[in-house]
């Protein structure tokens, strides 16, 4: 009997029929993200995929959908309650506390990329194993940190060619503001209780802010006239949020202040944000994040402000995979050795790879067969150029590099530097 992949879990692979699951698209996303994050001073971290269940229950919040119904939890052989991470922030905070970073160097810029797991109903853009690229900036309380992160995310979208991202911002204020708002919202909602869906009637009592982002029509109509948190923000929270909006506006970033924006995780305080795209359909959030100034302390560390984000890799891939060029990650040079030329081909290919001026992707044909099949393979891989090595070439020390797109043949000495020079020519 055939064993299939688990529902809602994808295989990212070369030449995938669904372009958004193609290896080249994912490599492109990760390469660009790494460059952008590094350029803002972030350091790559690799943290465990499995954590104790209690970390997420306490960190993300018992009342959230994630914790109450979407976690993959199990008891291991030692009787420990463990969970496949549904997100990266709780684990990053655990590591930050565990290594005492708050006491040594509280300001830390971390980023991560990897799989997350949530047992949601799968649909386009929503999976049970999905990938995030995210970052956390610990130790900075001021609005500079929020503004800089938003600028970084804007740069990331630009670099990926996602130019239609809609930046949405809100503030959840400090504890006192939020408590005031919760009370005001609950008392407003209680006058409209019957118009709310069953889940929102429950949320109203336990987590009223979540009613604001219910997708049901009846609930959306009710929240149209709900009180706005901006009216109950404390002075400090308002000044903070005004600064963030001012600075990103000064940086030329267009945004909408969305009074209905709340997030699905309970740890947020102050600024929260999402970048959305209409091209994604109903699962339209490309990325989301915000400030979480209390979480480090709540999980047992020293009081440490923090702000972070995570982007869904599948959603970034969906947005860019249709664009021409992204899938063109084939070899720059495909070397086809005839019988007897294998050793020379390996030597030459490696010489081109080892040159320091540029990173050339050089693939040697190791599958053999007829020259026609080998040329077809080179084409299918999206190779830029092909070099055939046979007896003549080895004897004369010269060959011809064929540029597949134009059909042009360029004579070249069989020497790594000469070959690299031909590859480096823009044609
Ligand atoms: P989140 O909004 O739950 O935030 O997830 C961030 C992004 O992950 C979403 O905007 C979406 O692109 C993607 N995503 C979420 N669930 C799925 C799914 N089931 N399938 C595909 N993609 C999905 C967080 O996870 C926070 N940890 C972000 C953060 C970091 N806040 C502060 N620091």
XYZ file of C-alpha atoms and ligand atoms in Angstrom:
460
model
C 0.000 0.000 0.000
C 1.251 3.482 -0.897
C 2.048 5.774 1.971
C 1.129 9.409 1.331
C 2.287 12.666 2.894
C 0.252 13.721 5.916
C -2.688 15.986 5.034
C -1.688 19.651 4.939
C 2.051 18.886 4.664
C 3.901 19.605 1.424
C 6.976 18.355 -0.417
C 9.117 21.247 -1.613
C 11.081 19.846 -4.538
C 12.763 20.563 -7.869
C 10.416 21.131 -10.810
C 7.317 20.976 -8.631
C 4.074 21.125 -10.584
C 2.824 23.768 -8.131
C 5.407 26.487 -8.767
C 5.136 27.799 -5.196
C 6.565 24.489 -3.940
C 9.552 24.613 -6.298
C 13.009 24.405 -4.729
C 14.288 27.386 -6.692
C 11.532 29.646 -5.424
C 12.290 28.621 -1.838
C 16.031 29.077 -2.288
C 15.406 32.501 -3.724
C 13.150 33.513 -0.800
C 15.648 32.264 1.781
C 18.649 33.857 0.082
C 16.996 37.255 -0.210
C 15.621 37.086 3.350
C 19.033 36.128 4.763
C 20.670 39.041 2.941
C 18.108 41.556 4.146
C 18.134 40.300 7.749
C 21.932 40.253 7.858
C 22.051 43.746 6.459
C 20.012 44.898 9.479
C 22.334 43.150 11.940
C 20.303 40.000 12.655
C 22.040 36.718 13.546
C 20.748 33.353 12.424
C 19.585 30.997 15.193
C 18.617 27.330 14.945
C 16.283 26.429 17.816
C 14.477 23.178 18.634
C 11.312 22.259 16.745
C 9.970 20.464 19.816
C 9.434 22.241 23.128
C 7.582 21.468 26.329
C 3.857 22.005 25.844
C 3.746 24.325 28.848
C 5.963 26.846 27.034
C 3.353 27.437 24.332
C 0.381 27.232 26.686
C 1.888 29.933 28.886
C 3.559 31.914 26.105
C 0.907 32.060 23.400
C -2.112 31.870 25.728
C -4.541 29.090 26.686
C -7.487 30.908 25.131
C -5.957 31.268 21.673
C -7.077 29.027 18.788
C -3.478 27.876 18.402
C -3.182 26.501 21.924
C -6.760 25.405 22.460
C -7.198 23.439 19.224
C -4.261 23.479 16.815
C -1.207 22.089 18.582
C 0.457 18.799 17.726
C 1.195 17.597 21.254
C 2.356 14.206 22.437
C 3.848 12.445 25.424
C 7.370 11.173 24.794
C 8.897 7.965 26.109
C 9.972 9.719 29.286
C 6.404 10.860 29.984
C 7.090 14.503 29.086
C 4.330 16.551 27.425
C 5.880 17.962 24.257
C 4.591 19.962 21.294
C 5.766 20.562 17.713
C 6.302 24.315 17.705
C 3.338 26.239 16.263
C 5.462 29.416 16.035
C 8.983 30.584 16.803
C 8.694 33.374 19.341
C 8.041 31.330 22.496
C 11.083 29.118 21.792
C 13.288 32.145 21.079
C 12.240 33.704 24.384
C 12.902 30.432 26.211
C 16.415 30.302 24.734
C 17.054 33.969 25.511
C 16.159 33.350 29.155
C 17.923 29.993 29.418
C 21.249 31.439 28.260
C 20.966 34.430 30.562
C 21.270 36.889 27.720
C 19.162 39.434 29.540
C 21.985 39.760 32.053
C 24.950 39.726 29.687
C 23.888 41.613 26.588
C 20.168 42.318 26.594
C 20.039 43.733 23.077
C 19.933 40.777 20.698
C 18.816 40.535 17.087
C 17.903 36.983 16.145
C 16.354 35.471 13.074
C 15.237 31.981 12.212
C 13.744 29.994 9.370
C 12.030 26.657 9.678
C 8.910 24.546 9.942
C 5.976 25.312 12.234
C 2.971 23.078 12.874
C -0.671 23.960 13.370
C -3.600 21.583 12.917
C -5.693 24.052 10.941
C -8.076 23.162 8.122
C -5.802 23.109 5.050
C -6.609 25.396 2.123
C -4.665 27.574 -0.302
C -1.970 29.332 1.735
C -2.823 27.462 4.938
C -1.037 24.232 5.808
C -0.437 22.033 8.827
C 3.323 22.039 8.412
C 4.324 25.425 7.071
C 7.526 27.444 7.116
C 8.278 30.775 8.633
C 11.125 33.218 8.340
C 11.046 35.376 11.436
C 13.092 37.655 13.649
C 13.076 38.865 17.221
C 14.725 42.018 18.544
C 15.178 41.847 22.308
C 16.033 44.627 24.729
C 14.857 47.818 23.017
C 11.775 49.523 24.438
C 11.592 52.589 22.201
C 9.570 53.050 19.026
C 12.832 53.012 17.018
C 12.799 49.226 17.217
C 9.234 48.913 15.888
C 9.867 51.447 13.113
C 13.142 49.855 12.080
C 11.547 46.415 11.920
C 8.765 47.714 9.701
C 11.335 49.350 7.437
C 13.228 46.075 7.242
C 10.044 44.208 6.302
C 9.218 46.771 3.674
C 12.722 46.348 2.243
C 12.283 42.556 2.286
C 9.056 42.809 0.289
C 10.661 45.214 -2.174
C 13.657 42.944 -2.644
C 11.335 40.011 -3.305
C 9.429 42.114 -5.818
C 6.253 42.110 -3.707
C 5.189 45.659 -4.389
C 1.509 45.462 -3.553
C 1.829 44.512 0.138
C -0.658 46.394 2.255
C 0.888 47.442 5.584
C -1.619 47.444 8.429
C -0.813 48.740 11.894
C -2.497 48.997 15.252
C -1.519 49.420 18.872
C -2.706 47.291 21.758
C -1.245 49.774 24.227
C 0.118 48.908 27.650
C -1.614 46.687 30.224
C -3.770 49.451 31.646
C -4.873 50.684 28.194
C -5.687 47.159 27.124
C -7.694 46.445 30.255
C -9.685 49.651 29.739
C -10.282 48.700 26.139
C -11.307 45.142 26.959
C -13.916 46.456 29.388
C -15.235 49.042 26.913
C -15.379 46.476 24.116
C -17.059 43.845 26.268
C -19.738 46.235 27.390
C -20.341 47.329 23.778
C -20.501 43.728 22.572
C -22.874 42.706 25.328
C -25.469 45.052 23.839
C -25.167 43.167 20.506
C -24.656 39.659 21.815
C -27.407 38.054 19.737
C -25.885 39.274 16.485
C -22.571 37.521 17.224
C -21.699 34.005 16.108
C -21.445 31.290 18.739
C -17.635 31.418 18.932
C -17.679 35.176 19.368
C -20.225 34.909 22.152
C -17.652 32.741 23.922
C -14.746 35.015 22.904
C -16.613 38.034 24.195
C -16.284 36.715 27.731
C -12.793 35.243 27.483
C -10.888 37.183 24.821
C -13.086 40.005 23.490
C -10.373 41.481 21.228
C -10.561 38.393 19.040
C -14.147 39.280 18.100
C -12.648 42.172 16.116
C -11.119 39.871 13.532
C -13.913 37.317 13.182
C -14.556 36.771 9.465
C -18.329 36.151 9.792
C -20.515 38.821 8.256
C -22.760 39.317 11.295
C -19.766 39.846 13.574
C -18.086 42.177 11.100
C -21.176 44.344 11.039
C -21.244 44.479 14.841
C -17.613 45.528 15.194
C -17.923 48.322 12.629
C -19.193 50.593 15.387
C -17.148 49.112 18.239
C -15.069 51.502 20.354
C -11.581 52.237 19.005
C -8.596 51.368 21.205
C -6.833 54.542 20.121
C -9.296 56.496 22.274
C -8.301 54.726 25.478
C -4.507 54.478 24.970
C -2.416 55.918 27.792
C -0.304 58.959 26.893
C 2.902 56.927 26.746
C 1.383 54.285 24.507
C -0.048 56.906 22.205
C 3.256 58.815 21.886
C 5.051 55.545 21.152
C 2.571 54.602 18.445
C 2.573 58.114 16.952
C 6.378 57.980 16.641
C 6.247 54.642 14.827
C 3.681 55.955 12.360
C 5.567 59.220 11.855
C 8.911 57.536 11.207
C 7.699 54.938 8.782
C 5.685 57.627 7.001
C 8.907 59.690 6.769
C 10.597 56.628 5.276
C 8.022 56.654 2.484
C 6.110 53.567 3.602
C 2.387 53.753 2.976
C 0.250 52.104 5.662
C -3.241 51.894 7.071
C -4.014 52.169 10.733
C -6.499 49.348 11.142
C -8.592 49.560 14.302
C -9.751 45.988 13.803
C -6.276 44.510 13.654
C -5.642 42.173 16.578
C -3.358 39.169 16.513
C -4.032 35.503 17.132
C -1.438 35.224 19.906
C -1.930 36.693 23.359
C 1.571 37.971 24.077
C 1.353 41.247 22.182
C 1.578 44.667 23.795
C 1.824 47.997 21.939
C 2.459 48.090 18.196
C 1.138 45.189 16.112
C 1.246 44.842 12.347
C 0.415 42.664 9.366
C 1.381 42.894 5.705
C -1.378 41.525 3.507
C -1.859 40.902 -0.201
C -5.131 40.628 -2.091
C -3.426 38.175 -4.466
C -3.387 35.517 -1.722
C -7.158 35.086 -1.418
C -8.715 34.478 1.985
C -5.401 33.655 3.734
C -4.073 37.082 2.892
C -1.463 37.700 5.639
C 2.056 37.584 4.218
C 3.565 38.289 7.593
C 2.634 39.504 11.037
C 4.172 40.527 14.307
C 4.528 43.226 16.890
C 5.741 44.140 20.316
C 5.624 41.740 23.254
C 7.137 43.598 26.176
C 5.945 41.249 28.921
C 6.646 37.798 27.546
C 10.281 37.432 28.644
C 9.301 38.256 32.210
C 6.174 36.109 32.106
C 8.277 33.125 31.110
C 10.649 33.684 34.020
C 13.291 36.063 32.654
C 14.222 39.625 33.544
C 11.867 42.367 32.322
C 12.890 42.728 28.664
C 11.005 44.549 25.924
C 10.915 42.852 22.543
C 9.477 43.094 19.068
C 9.369 40.545 16.266
C 7.748 39.253 13.106
C 7.260 36.080 11.123
C 6.473 35.662 7.434
C 4.911 32.569 5.873
C 7.322 31.125 3.291
C 4.527 29.371 1.328
C 2.726 32.697 1.031
C 5.851 34.561 -0.091
C 6.434 31.739 -2.575
C 2.833 31.929 -3.842
C 3.305 35.619 -4.501
C 6.597 35.411 -6.350
C 6.436 32.018 -8.073
C 4.436 33.332 -11.018
C 7.043 35.984 -11.754
C 9.353 35.380 -14.668
C 12.941 34.810 -13.725
C 12.499 33.391 -10.228
C 12.431 29.846 -11.529
C 15.579 30.390 -13.558
C 18.044 28.979 -11.078
C 19.542 26.376 -13.418
C 23.274 25.785 -13.898
C 25.307 28.546 -15.461
C 27.329 25.875 -17.204
C 26.420 22.282 -18.025
C 29.505 20.228 -18.874
C 28.928 17.154 -21.034
C 31.898 14.745 -21.092
C 32.174 12.146 -23.838
C 33.627 8.755 -22.874
C 37.185 9.247 -21.629
C 36.770 12.958 -20.830
C 35.173 12.493 -17.388
C 38.238 13.266 -15.342
C 39.026 16.418 -17.341
C 35.388 17.517 -17.016
C 35.416 17.169 -13.242
C 38.710 19.051 -12.997
C 37.547 21.877 -15.212
C 34.126 22.181 -13.548
C 35.720 22.372 -10.143
C 38.187 24.993 -11.326
C 35.307 27.206 -12.449
C 33.476 26.708 -9.129
C 36.642 27.546 -7.189
C 37.210 30.912 -8.850
C 36.783 33.711 -6.362
C 35.144 36.345 -8.500
C 31.620 34.885 -8.618
C 29.668 31.818 -7.537
C 29.078 29.779 -10.669
C 26.698 26.853 -10.670
C 28.451 24.212 -12.739
C 26.917 20.791 -13.265
C 28.697 17.869 -14.906
C 26.464 15.419 -16.748
C 26.844 12.142 -14.890
C 23.823 10.377 -16.361
C 25.451 9.556 -19.727
C 23.407 8.426 -22.715
C 23.391 9.987 -26.166
C 24.557 13.556 -26.720
C 21.030 14.522 -27.774
C 19.592 13.318 -24.461
C 22.333 15.103 -22.561
C 21.592 18.357 -24.371
C 17.882 17.898 -23.651
C 18.720 17.432 -19.969
C 20.792 20.629 -19.958
C 17.866 22.495 -21.449
C 15.328 21.045 -19.011
C 17.471 22.121 -16.055
C 17.383 25.677 -17.376
C 21.145 25.766 -18.060
C 22.565 28.989 -19.399
C 25.408 27.365 -21.357
C 26.777 23.963 -22.328
C 30.334 22.797 -22.880
C 30.860 19.430 -24.588
C 34.206 17.763 -23.919
C 35.389 15.059 -26.311
C 38.623 13.780 -27.733
C 39.124 16.777 -30.051
C 38.698 19.283 -27.238
C 41.112 17.423 -24.991
C 43.681 17.163 -27.778
C 43.530 20.818 -28.833
C 42.910 22.299 -25.388
C 40.043 24.331 -26.874
C 36.259 23.925 -26.912
C 33.059 25.861 -27.614
C 30.608 27.121 -25.019
C 27.086 27.086 -26.393
C 24.710 29.725 -24.988
C 21.377 27.936 -25.050
C 19.070 30.938 -25.255
C 20.700 32.397 -28.377
C 22.367 29.331 -29.852
C 25.646 31.294 -30.077
C 28.880 29.290 -29.745
C 31.839 30.947 -28.072
C 35.334 29.459 -28.594
C 37.172 29.080 -25.317
C 40.451 27.692 -24.005
C 39.889 24.753 -21.622
C 40.991 26.757 -18.664
C 38.840 27.646 -15.623
C 39.574 31.383 -15.765
C 38.819 31.597 -19.486
C 35.536 29.711 -19.018
C 34.528 31.906 -16.050
C 35.232 34.976 -18.188
C 32.850 33.714 -20.886
C 30.152 32.974 -18.286
C 30.590 36.458 -16.843
C 29.810 38.160 -20.163
C 26.281 39.538 -20.254
C 24.662 38.008 -23.299
P 1.418 34.492 12.993
O 0.625 35.656 12.507
O 0.693 33.437 13.703
O 2.570 35.101 13.909
O 2.198 33.842 11.772
C 3.022 34.619 10.941
C 2.815 34.247 9.486
O 2.961 32.846 9.304
C 1.429 34.550 8.934
O 1.311 35.905 8.545
C 1.359 33.621 7.754
O 2.043 34.192 6.641
C 2.148 32.412 8.234
N 1.238 31.348 8.693
C 0.615 31.244 9.888
N -0.112 30.109 9.936
C 0.046 29.485 8.750
C -0.443 28.256 8.190
N -1.219 27.415 8.871
N -0.057 27.939 6.920
C 0.754 28.758 6.215
N 1.247 29.910 6.704
C 0.904 30.275 7.950
C 3.508 34.366 14.545
O 3.709 33.200 14.327
C 4.374 35.164 15.503
N 5.334 34.232 16.149
C 5.090 36.295 14.804
C 5.942 37.082 15.736
C 7.280 36.970 15.913
N 5.496 37.992 16.592
C 6.521 38.457 17.287
N 7.602 37.843 16.915
